[in-house]
Short mmCIF file of C-alpha atoms in Angstrom, two decimals:
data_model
loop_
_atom_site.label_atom_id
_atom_site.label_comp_id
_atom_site.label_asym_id
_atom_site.label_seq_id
_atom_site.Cartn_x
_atom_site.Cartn_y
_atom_site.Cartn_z
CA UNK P 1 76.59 102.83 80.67
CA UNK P 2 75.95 99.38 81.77
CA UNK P 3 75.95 100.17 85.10
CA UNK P 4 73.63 103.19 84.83
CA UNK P 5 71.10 101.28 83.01
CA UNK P 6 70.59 98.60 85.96
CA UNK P 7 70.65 101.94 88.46
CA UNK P 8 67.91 103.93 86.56
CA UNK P 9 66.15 100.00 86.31
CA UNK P 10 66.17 99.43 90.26
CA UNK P 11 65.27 102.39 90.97
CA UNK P 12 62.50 102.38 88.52
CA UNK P 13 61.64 99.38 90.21
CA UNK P 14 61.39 100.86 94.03
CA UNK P 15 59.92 104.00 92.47
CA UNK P 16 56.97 101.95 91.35
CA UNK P 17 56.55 99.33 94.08
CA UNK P 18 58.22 101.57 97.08
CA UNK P 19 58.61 98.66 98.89
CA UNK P 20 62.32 99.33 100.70
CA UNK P 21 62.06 103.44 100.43
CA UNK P 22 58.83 103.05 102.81
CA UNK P 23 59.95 99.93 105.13
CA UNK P 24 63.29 102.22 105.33
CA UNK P 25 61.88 105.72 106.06
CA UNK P 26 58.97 103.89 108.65
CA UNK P 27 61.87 101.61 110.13
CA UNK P 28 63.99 104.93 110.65
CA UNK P 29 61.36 106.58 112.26
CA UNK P 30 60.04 103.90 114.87
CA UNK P 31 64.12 103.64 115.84
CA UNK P 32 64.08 107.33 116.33
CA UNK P 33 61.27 107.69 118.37
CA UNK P 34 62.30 104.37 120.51
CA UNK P 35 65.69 106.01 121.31
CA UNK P 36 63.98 109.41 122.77
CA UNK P 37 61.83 106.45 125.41
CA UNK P 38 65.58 104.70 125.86
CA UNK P 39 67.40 107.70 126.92
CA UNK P 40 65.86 110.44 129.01
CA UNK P 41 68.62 113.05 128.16
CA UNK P 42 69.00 116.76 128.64
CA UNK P 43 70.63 119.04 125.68
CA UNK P 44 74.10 118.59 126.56
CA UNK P 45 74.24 114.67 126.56
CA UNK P 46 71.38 114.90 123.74
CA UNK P 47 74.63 116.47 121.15
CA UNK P 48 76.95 114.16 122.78
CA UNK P 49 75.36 111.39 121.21
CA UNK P 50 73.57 112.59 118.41
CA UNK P 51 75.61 111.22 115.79
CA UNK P 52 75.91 108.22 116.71
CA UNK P 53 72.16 107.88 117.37
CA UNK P 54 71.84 109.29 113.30
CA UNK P 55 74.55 106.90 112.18
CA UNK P 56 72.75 103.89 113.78
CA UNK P 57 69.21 104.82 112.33
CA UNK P 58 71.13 105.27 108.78
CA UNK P 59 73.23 101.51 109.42
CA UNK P 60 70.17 99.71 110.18
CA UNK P 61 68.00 101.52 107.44
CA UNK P 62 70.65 101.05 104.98
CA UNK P 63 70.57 97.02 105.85
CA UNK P 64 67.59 96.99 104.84
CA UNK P 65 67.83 98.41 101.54
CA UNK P 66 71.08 96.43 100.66
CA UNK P 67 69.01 93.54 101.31
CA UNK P 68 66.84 93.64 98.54
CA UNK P 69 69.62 94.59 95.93
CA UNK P 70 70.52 91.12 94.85
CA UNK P 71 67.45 89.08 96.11
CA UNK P 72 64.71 90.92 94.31
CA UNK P 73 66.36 89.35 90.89
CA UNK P 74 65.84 86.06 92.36
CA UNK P 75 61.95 85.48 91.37
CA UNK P 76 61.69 84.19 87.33
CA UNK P 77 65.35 83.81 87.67
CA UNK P 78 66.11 87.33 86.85
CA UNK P 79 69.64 87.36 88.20
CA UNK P 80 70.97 84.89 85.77
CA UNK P 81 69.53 86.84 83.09
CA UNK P 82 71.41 90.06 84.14
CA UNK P 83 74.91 87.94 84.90
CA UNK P 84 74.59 86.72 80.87
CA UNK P 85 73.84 90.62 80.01
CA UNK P 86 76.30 92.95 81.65
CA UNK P 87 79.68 92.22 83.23
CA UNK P 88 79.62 91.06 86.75
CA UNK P 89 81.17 94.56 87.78
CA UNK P 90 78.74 97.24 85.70
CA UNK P 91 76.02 94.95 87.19
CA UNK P 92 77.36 95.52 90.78
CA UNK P 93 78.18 99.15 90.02
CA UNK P 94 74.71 99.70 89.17
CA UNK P 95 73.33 97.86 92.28
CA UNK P 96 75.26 100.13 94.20
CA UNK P 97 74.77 103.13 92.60
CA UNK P 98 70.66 102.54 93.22
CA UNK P 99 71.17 101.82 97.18
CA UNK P 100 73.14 104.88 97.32
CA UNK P 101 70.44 106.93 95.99
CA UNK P 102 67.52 105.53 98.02
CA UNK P 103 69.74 105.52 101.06
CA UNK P 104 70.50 109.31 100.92
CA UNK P 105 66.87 109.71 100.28
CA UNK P 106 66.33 107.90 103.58
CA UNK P 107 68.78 109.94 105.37
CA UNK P 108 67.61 113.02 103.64
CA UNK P 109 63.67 112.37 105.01
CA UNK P 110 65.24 111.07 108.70
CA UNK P 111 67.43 114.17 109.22
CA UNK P 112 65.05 117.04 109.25
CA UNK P 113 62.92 114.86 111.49
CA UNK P 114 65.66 114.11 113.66
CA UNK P 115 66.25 117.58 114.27
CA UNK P 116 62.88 118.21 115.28
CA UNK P 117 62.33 115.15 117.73
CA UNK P 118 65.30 116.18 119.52
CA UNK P 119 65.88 119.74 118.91
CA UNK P 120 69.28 119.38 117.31
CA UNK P 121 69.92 122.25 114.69
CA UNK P 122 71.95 121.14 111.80
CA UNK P 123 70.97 123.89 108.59
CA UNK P 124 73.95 125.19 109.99
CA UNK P 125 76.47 122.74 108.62
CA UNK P 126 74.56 121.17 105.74
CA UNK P 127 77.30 120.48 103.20
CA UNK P 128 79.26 119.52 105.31
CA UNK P 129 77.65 116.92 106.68
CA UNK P 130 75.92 116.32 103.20
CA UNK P 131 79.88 115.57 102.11
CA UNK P 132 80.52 113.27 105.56
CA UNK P 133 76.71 111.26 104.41
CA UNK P 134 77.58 110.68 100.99
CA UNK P 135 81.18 109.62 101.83
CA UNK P 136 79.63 107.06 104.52
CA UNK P 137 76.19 106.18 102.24
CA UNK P 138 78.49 105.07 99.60
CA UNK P 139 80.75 102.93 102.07
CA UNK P 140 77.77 101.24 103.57
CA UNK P 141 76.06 100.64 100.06
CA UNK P 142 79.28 99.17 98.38
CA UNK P 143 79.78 96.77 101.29
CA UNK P 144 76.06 96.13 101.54
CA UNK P 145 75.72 95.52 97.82
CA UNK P 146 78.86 93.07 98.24
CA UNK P 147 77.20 91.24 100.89
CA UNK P 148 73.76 90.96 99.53
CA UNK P 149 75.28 89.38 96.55
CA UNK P 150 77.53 86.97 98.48
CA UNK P 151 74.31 86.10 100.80
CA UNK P 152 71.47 86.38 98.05
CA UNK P 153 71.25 82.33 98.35
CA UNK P 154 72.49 81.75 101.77
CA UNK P 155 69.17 80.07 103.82
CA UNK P 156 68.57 82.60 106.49
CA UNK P 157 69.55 85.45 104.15
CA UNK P 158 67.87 88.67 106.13
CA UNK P 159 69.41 87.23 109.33
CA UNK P 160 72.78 86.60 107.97
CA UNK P 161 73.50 90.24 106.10
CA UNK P 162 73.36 92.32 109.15
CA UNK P 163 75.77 89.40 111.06
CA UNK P 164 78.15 90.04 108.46
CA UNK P 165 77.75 93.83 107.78
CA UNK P 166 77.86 95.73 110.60
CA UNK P 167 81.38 94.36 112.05
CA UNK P 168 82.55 95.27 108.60
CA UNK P 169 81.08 98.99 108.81
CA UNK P 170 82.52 99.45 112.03
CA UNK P 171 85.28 101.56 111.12
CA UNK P 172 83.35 103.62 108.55
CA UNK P 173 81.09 104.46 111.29
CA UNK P 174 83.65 105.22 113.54
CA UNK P 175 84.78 108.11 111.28
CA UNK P 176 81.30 109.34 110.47
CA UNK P 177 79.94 108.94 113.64
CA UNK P 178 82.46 111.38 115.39
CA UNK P 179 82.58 113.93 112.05
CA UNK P 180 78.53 114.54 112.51
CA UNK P 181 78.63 114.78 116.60
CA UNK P 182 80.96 117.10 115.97
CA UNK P 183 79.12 119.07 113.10
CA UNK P 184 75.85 119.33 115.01
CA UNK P 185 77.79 120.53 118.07
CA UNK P 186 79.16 123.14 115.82
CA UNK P 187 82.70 122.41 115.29
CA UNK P 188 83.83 122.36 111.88
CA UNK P 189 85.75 118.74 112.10
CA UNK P 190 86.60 116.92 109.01
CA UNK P 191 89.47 115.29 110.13
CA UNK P 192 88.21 111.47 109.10
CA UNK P 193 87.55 112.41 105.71
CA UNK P 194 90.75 110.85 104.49
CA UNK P 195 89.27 107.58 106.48
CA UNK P 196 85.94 107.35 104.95
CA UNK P 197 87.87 108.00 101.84
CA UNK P 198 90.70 105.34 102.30
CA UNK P 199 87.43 102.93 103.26
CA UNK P 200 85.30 103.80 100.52
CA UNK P 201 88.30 103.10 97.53
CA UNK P 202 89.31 100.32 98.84
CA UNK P 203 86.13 98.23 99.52
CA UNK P 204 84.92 99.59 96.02
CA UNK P 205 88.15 98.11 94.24
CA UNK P 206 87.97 95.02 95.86
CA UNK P 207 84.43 94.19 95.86
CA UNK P 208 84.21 95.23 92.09
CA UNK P 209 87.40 92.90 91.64
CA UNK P 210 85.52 89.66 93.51
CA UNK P 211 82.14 90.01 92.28
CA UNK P 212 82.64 88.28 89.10
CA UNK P 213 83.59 85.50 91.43
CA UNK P 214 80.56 86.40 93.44
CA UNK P 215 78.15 86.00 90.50
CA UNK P 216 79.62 83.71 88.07
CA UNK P 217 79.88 80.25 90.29
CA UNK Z 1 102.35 60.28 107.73
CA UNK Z 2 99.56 62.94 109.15
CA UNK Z 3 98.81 61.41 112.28
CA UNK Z 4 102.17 61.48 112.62
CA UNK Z 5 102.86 65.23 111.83
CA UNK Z 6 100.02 65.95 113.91
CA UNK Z 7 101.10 63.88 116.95
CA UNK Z 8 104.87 65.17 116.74
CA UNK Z 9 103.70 68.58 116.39
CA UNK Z 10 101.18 68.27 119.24
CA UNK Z 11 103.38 66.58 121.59
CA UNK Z 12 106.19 69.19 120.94
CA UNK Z 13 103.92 71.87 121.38
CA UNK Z 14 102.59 70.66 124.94
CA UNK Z 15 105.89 69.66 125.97
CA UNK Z 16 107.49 73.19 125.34
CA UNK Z 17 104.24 74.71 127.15
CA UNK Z 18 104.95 72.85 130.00
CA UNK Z 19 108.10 74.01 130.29
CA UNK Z 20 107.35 77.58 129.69
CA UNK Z 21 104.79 77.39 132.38
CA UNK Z 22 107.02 76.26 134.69
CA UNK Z 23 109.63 79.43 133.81
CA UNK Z 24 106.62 81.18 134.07
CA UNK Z 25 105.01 80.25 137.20
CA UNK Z 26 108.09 78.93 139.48
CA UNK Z 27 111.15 80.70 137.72
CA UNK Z 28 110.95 84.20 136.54
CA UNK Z 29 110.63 87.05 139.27
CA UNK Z 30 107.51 88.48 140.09
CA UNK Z 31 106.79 92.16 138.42
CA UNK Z 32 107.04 94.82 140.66
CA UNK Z 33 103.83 96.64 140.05
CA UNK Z 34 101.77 94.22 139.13
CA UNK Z 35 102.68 91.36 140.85
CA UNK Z 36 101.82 87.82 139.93
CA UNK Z 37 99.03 88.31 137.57
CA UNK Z 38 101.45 89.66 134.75
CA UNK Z 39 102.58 86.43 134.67
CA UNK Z 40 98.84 86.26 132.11
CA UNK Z 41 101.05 88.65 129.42
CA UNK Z 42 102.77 85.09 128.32
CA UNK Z 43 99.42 83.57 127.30
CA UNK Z 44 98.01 86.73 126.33
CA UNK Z 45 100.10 88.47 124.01
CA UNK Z 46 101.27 84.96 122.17
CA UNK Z 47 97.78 83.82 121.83
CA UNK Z 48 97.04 86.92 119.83
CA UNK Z 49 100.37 86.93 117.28
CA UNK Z 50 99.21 83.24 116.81
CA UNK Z 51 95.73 84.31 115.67
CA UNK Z 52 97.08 86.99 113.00
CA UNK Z 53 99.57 84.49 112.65
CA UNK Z 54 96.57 81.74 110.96
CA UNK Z 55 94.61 84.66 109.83
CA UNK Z 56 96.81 85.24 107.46
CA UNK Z 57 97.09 81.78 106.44
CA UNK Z 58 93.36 82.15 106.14
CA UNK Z 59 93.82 85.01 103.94
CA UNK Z 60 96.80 83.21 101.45
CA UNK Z 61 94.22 80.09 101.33
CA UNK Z 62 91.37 82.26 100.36
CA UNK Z 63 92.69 84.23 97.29
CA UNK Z 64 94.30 80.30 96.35
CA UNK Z 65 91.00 79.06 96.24
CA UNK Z 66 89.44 81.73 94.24
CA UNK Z 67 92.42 81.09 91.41
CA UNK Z 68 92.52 77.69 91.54
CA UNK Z 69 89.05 76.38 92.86
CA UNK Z 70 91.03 73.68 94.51
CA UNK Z 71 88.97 72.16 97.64
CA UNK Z 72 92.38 71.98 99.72
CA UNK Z 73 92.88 75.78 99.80
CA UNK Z 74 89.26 76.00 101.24
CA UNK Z 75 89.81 73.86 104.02
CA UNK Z 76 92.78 75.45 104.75
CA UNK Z 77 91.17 78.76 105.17
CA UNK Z 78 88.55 77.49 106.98
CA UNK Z 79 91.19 75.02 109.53
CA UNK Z 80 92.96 78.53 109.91
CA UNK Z 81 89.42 80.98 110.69
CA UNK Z 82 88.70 78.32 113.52
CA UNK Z 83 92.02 78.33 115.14
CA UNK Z 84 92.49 81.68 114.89
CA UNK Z 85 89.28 82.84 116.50
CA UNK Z 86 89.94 80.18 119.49
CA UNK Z 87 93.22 81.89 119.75
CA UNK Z 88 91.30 85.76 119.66
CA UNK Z 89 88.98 84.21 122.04
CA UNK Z 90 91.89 82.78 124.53
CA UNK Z 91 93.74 86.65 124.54
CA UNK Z 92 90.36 88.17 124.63
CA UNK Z 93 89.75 86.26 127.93
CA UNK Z 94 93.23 86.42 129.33
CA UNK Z 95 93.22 90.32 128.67
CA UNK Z 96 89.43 90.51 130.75
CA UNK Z 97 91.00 88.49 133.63
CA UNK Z 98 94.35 90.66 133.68
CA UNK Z 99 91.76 93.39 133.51
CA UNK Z 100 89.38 92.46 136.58
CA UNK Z 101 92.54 92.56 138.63
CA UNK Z 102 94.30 95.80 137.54
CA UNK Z 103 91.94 97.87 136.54
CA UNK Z 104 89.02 96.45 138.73
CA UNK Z 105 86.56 95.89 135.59
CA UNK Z 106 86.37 92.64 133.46
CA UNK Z 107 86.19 95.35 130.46
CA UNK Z 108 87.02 98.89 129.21
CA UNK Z 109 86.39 99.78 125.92
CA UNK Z 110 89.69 100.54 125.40
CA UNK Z 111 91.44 100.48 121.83
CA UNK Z 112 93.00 97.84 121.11
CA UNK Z 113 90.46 95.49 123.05
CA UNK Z 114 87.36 97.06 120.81
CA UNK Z 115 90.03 96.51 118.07
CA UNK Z 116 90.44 92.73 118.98
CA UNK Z 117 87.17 91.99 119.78
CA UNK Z 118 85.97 93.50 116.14
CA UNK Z 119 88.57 91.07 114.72
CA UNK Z 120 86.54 88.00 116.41
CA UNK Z 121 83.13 89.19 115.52
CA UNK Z 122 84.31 89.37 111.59
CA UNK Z 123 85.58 86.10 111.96
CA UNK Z 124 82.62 84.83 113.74
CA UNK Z 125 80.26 85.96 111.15
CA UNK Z 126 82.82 84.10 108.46
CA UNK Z 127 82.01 80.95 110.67
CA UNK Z 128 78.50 81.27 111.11
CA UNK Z 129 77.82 81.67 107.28
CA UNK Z 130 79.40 79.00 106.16
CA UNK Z 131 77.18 76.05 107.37
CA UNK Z 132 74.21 77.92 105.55
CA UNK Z 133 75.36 77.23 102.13
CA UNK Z 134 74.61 73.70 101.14
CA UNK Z 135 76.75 73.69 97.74
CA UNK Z 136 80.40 72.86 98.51
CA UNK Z 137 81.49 75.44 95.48
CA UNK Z 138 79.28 78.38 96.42
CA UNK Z 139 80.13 77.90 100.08
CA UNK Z 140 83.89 78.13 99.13
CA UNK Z 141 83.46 81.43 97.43
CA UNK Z 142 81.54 83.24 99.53
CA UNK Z 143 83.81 82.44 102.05
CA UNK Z 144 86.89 83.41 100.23
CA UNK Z 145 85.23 86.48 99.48
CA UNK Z 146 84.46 86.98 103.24
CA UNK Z 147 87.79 86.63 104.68
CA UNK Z 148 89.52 88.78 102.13
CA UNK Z 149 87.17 91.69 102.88
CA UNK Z 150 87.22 90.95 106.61
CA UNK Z 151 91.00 90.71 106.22
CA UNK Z 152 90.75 94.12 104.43
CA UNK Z 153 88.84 95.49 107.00
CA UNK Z 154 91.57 95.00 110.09
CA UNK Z 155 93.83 97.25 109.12
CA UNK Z 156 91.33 100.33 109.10
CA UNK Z 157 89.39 99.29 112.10
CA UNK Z 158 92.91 99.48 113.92
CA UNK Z 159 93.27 102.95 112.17
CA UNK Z 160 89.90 103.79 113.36
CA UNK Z 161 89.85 103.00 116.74
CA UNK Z 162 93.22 104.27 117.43
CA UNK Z 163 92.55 107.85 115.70
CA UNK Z 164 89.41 108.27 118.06
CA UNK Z 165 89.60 106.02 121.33
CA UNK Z 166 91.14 108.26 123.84
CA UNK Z 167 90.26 106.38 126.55
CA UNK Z 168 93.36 104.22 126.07
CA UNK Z 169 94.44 102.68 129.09
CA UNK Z 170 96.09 99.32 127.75
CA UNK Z 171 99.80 98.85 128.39
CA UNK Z 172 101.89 99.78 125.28
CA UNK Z 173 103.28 97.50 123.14
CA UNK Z 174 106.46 96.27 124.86
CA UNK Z 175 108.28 94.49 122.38
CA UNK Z 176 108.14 97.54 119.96
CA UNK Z 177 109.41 100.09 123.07
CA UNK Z 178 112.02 97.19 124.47
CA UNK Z 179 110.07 97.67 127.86
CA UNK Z 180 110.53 93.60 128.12
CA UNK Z 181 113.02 92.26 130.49
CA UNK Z 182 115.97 90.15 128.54
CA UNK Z 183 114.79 87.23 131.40
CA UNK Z 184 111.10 87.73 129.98
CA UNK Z 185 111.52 86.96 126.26
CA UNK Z 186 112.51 83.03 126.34
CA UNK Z 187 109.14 82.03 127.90
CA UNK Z 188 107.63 84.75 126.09
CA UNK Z 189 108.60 83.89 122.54
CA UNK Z 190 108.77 80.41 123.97
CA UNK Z 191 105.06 80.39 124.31
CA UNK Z 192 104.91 81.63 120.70
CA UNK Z 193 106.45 78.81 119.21
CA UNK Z 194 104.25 76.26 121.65
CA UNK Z 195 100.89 78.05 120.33
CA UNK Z 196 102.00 78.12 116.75
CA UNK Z 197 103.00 74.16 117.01
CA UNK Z 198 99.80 73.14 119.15
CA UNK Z 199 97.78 75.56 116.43
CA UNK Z 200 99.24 73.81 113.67
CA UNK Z 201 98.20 70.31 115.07
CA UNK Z 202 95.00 71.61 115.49
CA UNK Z 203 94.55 73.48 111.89
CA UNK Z 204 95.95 69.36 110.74
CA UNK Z 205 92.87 67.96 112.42
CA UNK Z 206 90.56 70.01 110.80
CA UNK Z 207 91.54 69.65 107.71
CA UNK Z 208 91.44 66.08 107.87
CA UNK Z 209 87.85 66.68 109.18
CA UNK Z 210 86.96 68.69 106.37
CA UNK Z 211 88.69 66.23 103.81
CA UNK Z 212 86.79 63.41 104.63
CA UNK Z 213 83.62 65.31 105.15
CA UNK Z 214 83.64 66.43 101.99
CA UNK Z 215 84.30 62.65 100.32
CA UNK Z 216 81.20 62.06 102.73
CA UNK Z 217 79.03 64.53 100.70
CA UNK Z 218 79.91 63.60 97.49
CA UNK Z 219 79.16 59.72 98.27
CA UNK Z 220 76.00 61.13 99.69
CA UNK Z 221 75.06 62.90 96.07
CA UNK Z 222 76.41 59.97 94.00
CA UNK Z 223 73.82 58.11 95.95
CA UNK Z 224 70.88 60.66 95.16
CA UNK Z 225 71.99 60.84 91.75
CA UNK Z 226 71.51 56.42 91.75
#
């Protein structure tokens, strides 16, 4: 319950300020239009790469969301507050839970939009890859999360997440990466489901195990 | 007594290098497909069992210092990240050279290369984090926390890369298949043994460093606190 009431609190939050939904959905956009000037590609080599061109847009979007997780409690000491509230873990949980939703919402807006700047059809294998999105959106968030609070007081904090992040993602990537290419080319692959899985369980038990050594210093 | 575990171990290590290079280089026959620059698979392969080697010692000092918030286990994790990244970075370098002369490129991204270098990147980012936390406690933490998730990480990044990389042109392993000639394994293993002992010298330094930087930074607060 704990963990639901920070969720529906954050996301309160970004409801009313918008801050990290707009910088997100703007920042995915100006990527996706930069990548149609850095690649002149026909059709063929336009699938080849599509997911890993989505997959990027949705890694560097997500950054930026898991960024402000932890470090928007910092102002009025805020943070402390919560840590003497809720366990380190339902506090975490609830973090998480409120990245995931505004980073499907990201990916949600981007996709449709992707489709049309590059003429990729993907209504075609919606739950699919609406399964291989929220299987990878929670991986990213539950790292990210992690990370935000082990760098919400490093000096050089928005520089230092995405050093530490994106090496970490790389095999969650991997697998979702080569799932969608393979969806939007039309082939029903869901072979790195047990991956994204296997990736997802075991970053969430152990970063819900080490936050409380995260947040209680 | 740790200069002197540190000299012993250093000057055993160089010694036995120096005699495994010269079994390497002047003794053992020259491969018959490859010719002389196999002679790189001695430096290469040991360098990189001596880097999971202190990882994990990075790992076992981590999870100590998160039980125990004892200073010692820190520097120990941190002795072990440095060493074992120089030792990533060493096979890393020896596998581009063996590369530029076999394959004719200085690098493919082939598995287990994208697999190593991920391993130094996760490693570097441990490194480069840790100077930007002033407060000795904090820093210790996050850093624990770091290396157990990066050390968590490894194993499905190998899974990863090996389920989808098809492009896989890197020899196989040949202690695993037996594909090593009996005449290969003394210098081989040899060289082990030499990295592990010059490593540990090494790791011995460090934490020395990090002992008395630490009494350095508490004198330094004791005197803001005056």
């Amino acid at each position: 319950m704990a963990a639901l009431a920070i969720a529906g609190k954050d996301l309160r939050t970004e409801w009313r300020t918008r801050e990290s939904l707009n910088a997100s959905v703007s920042f995915a956009l100006v990527i996706l239009v930069l990548f149609s000037f850095a690649f002149d590609l026909d059709r063929e080599e336009r699938l080849a790469i599509s997911g890993g061109l989505l997959w990027l847009v949705y890694a560097f979007a997500g950054a930026l969301i898991v960024n402000r997780s932890f470090a928007r409690e910092l102002p009025n000491d805020c943070l402390e507050v919560l840590i003497s509230s809720v366990r380190g873990w339902a506090l975490f949980l609830g973090k998480t839970m409120a990245c995931f939703v505004l980073l499907l919402i990201v990916e949600l807006i981007s996709l449709p939009i992707f489709g049309l700047f590059y003429n990729i059809h993907w209504i075609g294998s919606i739950f699919s890859l609406l399964l291989v999105m929220a299987l990878s959106t929670w991986g990213i968030t539950v790292v990210g999360a992690a990370l935000s609070a082990v760098t919400v007081n490093v000096h050089l904090r928005e520089l230092m997440l995405p050093v530490l992040l994106y090496p970490l993602m790389i095999p969650l990537l991997i697998g979702a990466m080569e799932m969608t290419t393979g969806l939007l080319n039309g082939n029903a692959v869901l072979s790195d489901v047990r991956l994204l899985i296997v990736y997802d369980v075991m970053f969430t038990s152990i970063a819900m195990y080490l936050i409380e050594f995260i947040l209680v210093i | 007594m740790r200069d002197k575990t540190v000299y012993t171990l250093g000057i055993l290590g160089t010694l036995l290098l120096l005699y495994n290079f010269f079994q390497i280089f002047l003794v053992i026959p020259i491969d018959a497909l490859q010719g002389n620059i196999f002679r790189i698979i001695f430096i290469h392969v040991p360098a990189a069992f001596t880097a999971f080697c202190f990882y994990g010692v990075a790992v076992v000092g981590s999870i100590a210092f998160l039980m125990t918030k004892n200073f010692k286990w820190d520097s120990m994790a941190v002795s072990a990240v440095e060493v074992g990244t120089m030792f990533t970075l060493v096979n890393l370098a020896t596998g581009s050279i063996w590369g530029r002369v076999e394959w004719g490129i200085w690098w493919a991204w082939d598995a287990r290369m994208t697999s190593q270098l991920m391993c130094f990147l996760l490693y570097l980012g441990y490194l480069i984090m840790r100077p930007a936390i002033a407060e000795p406690q904090q820093r210790g933490v996050m850093s624990a926390v770091l290396a157990i998730f990066a050390a968590a990480d490894i194993p499905i990044v190998f899974m990863a890369i090996r389920l989808h990389n098809v492009r896989t042109q890197h020899p196989g392993p040949v202690l695993e298949t037996g594909t090593l000639a009996p005449v290969y394994l003394p210098p081989f293993f040899g060289d082990w043994v030499a990295f592990m002992l010059l490593a540990s010298a090494m790791m011995l330094v460090r934490l020395h460093q990090e002992s008395s930087s630490r009494e350095i930074d508490s004198l330094r607060r004791e005197l803001h606190a005056i």
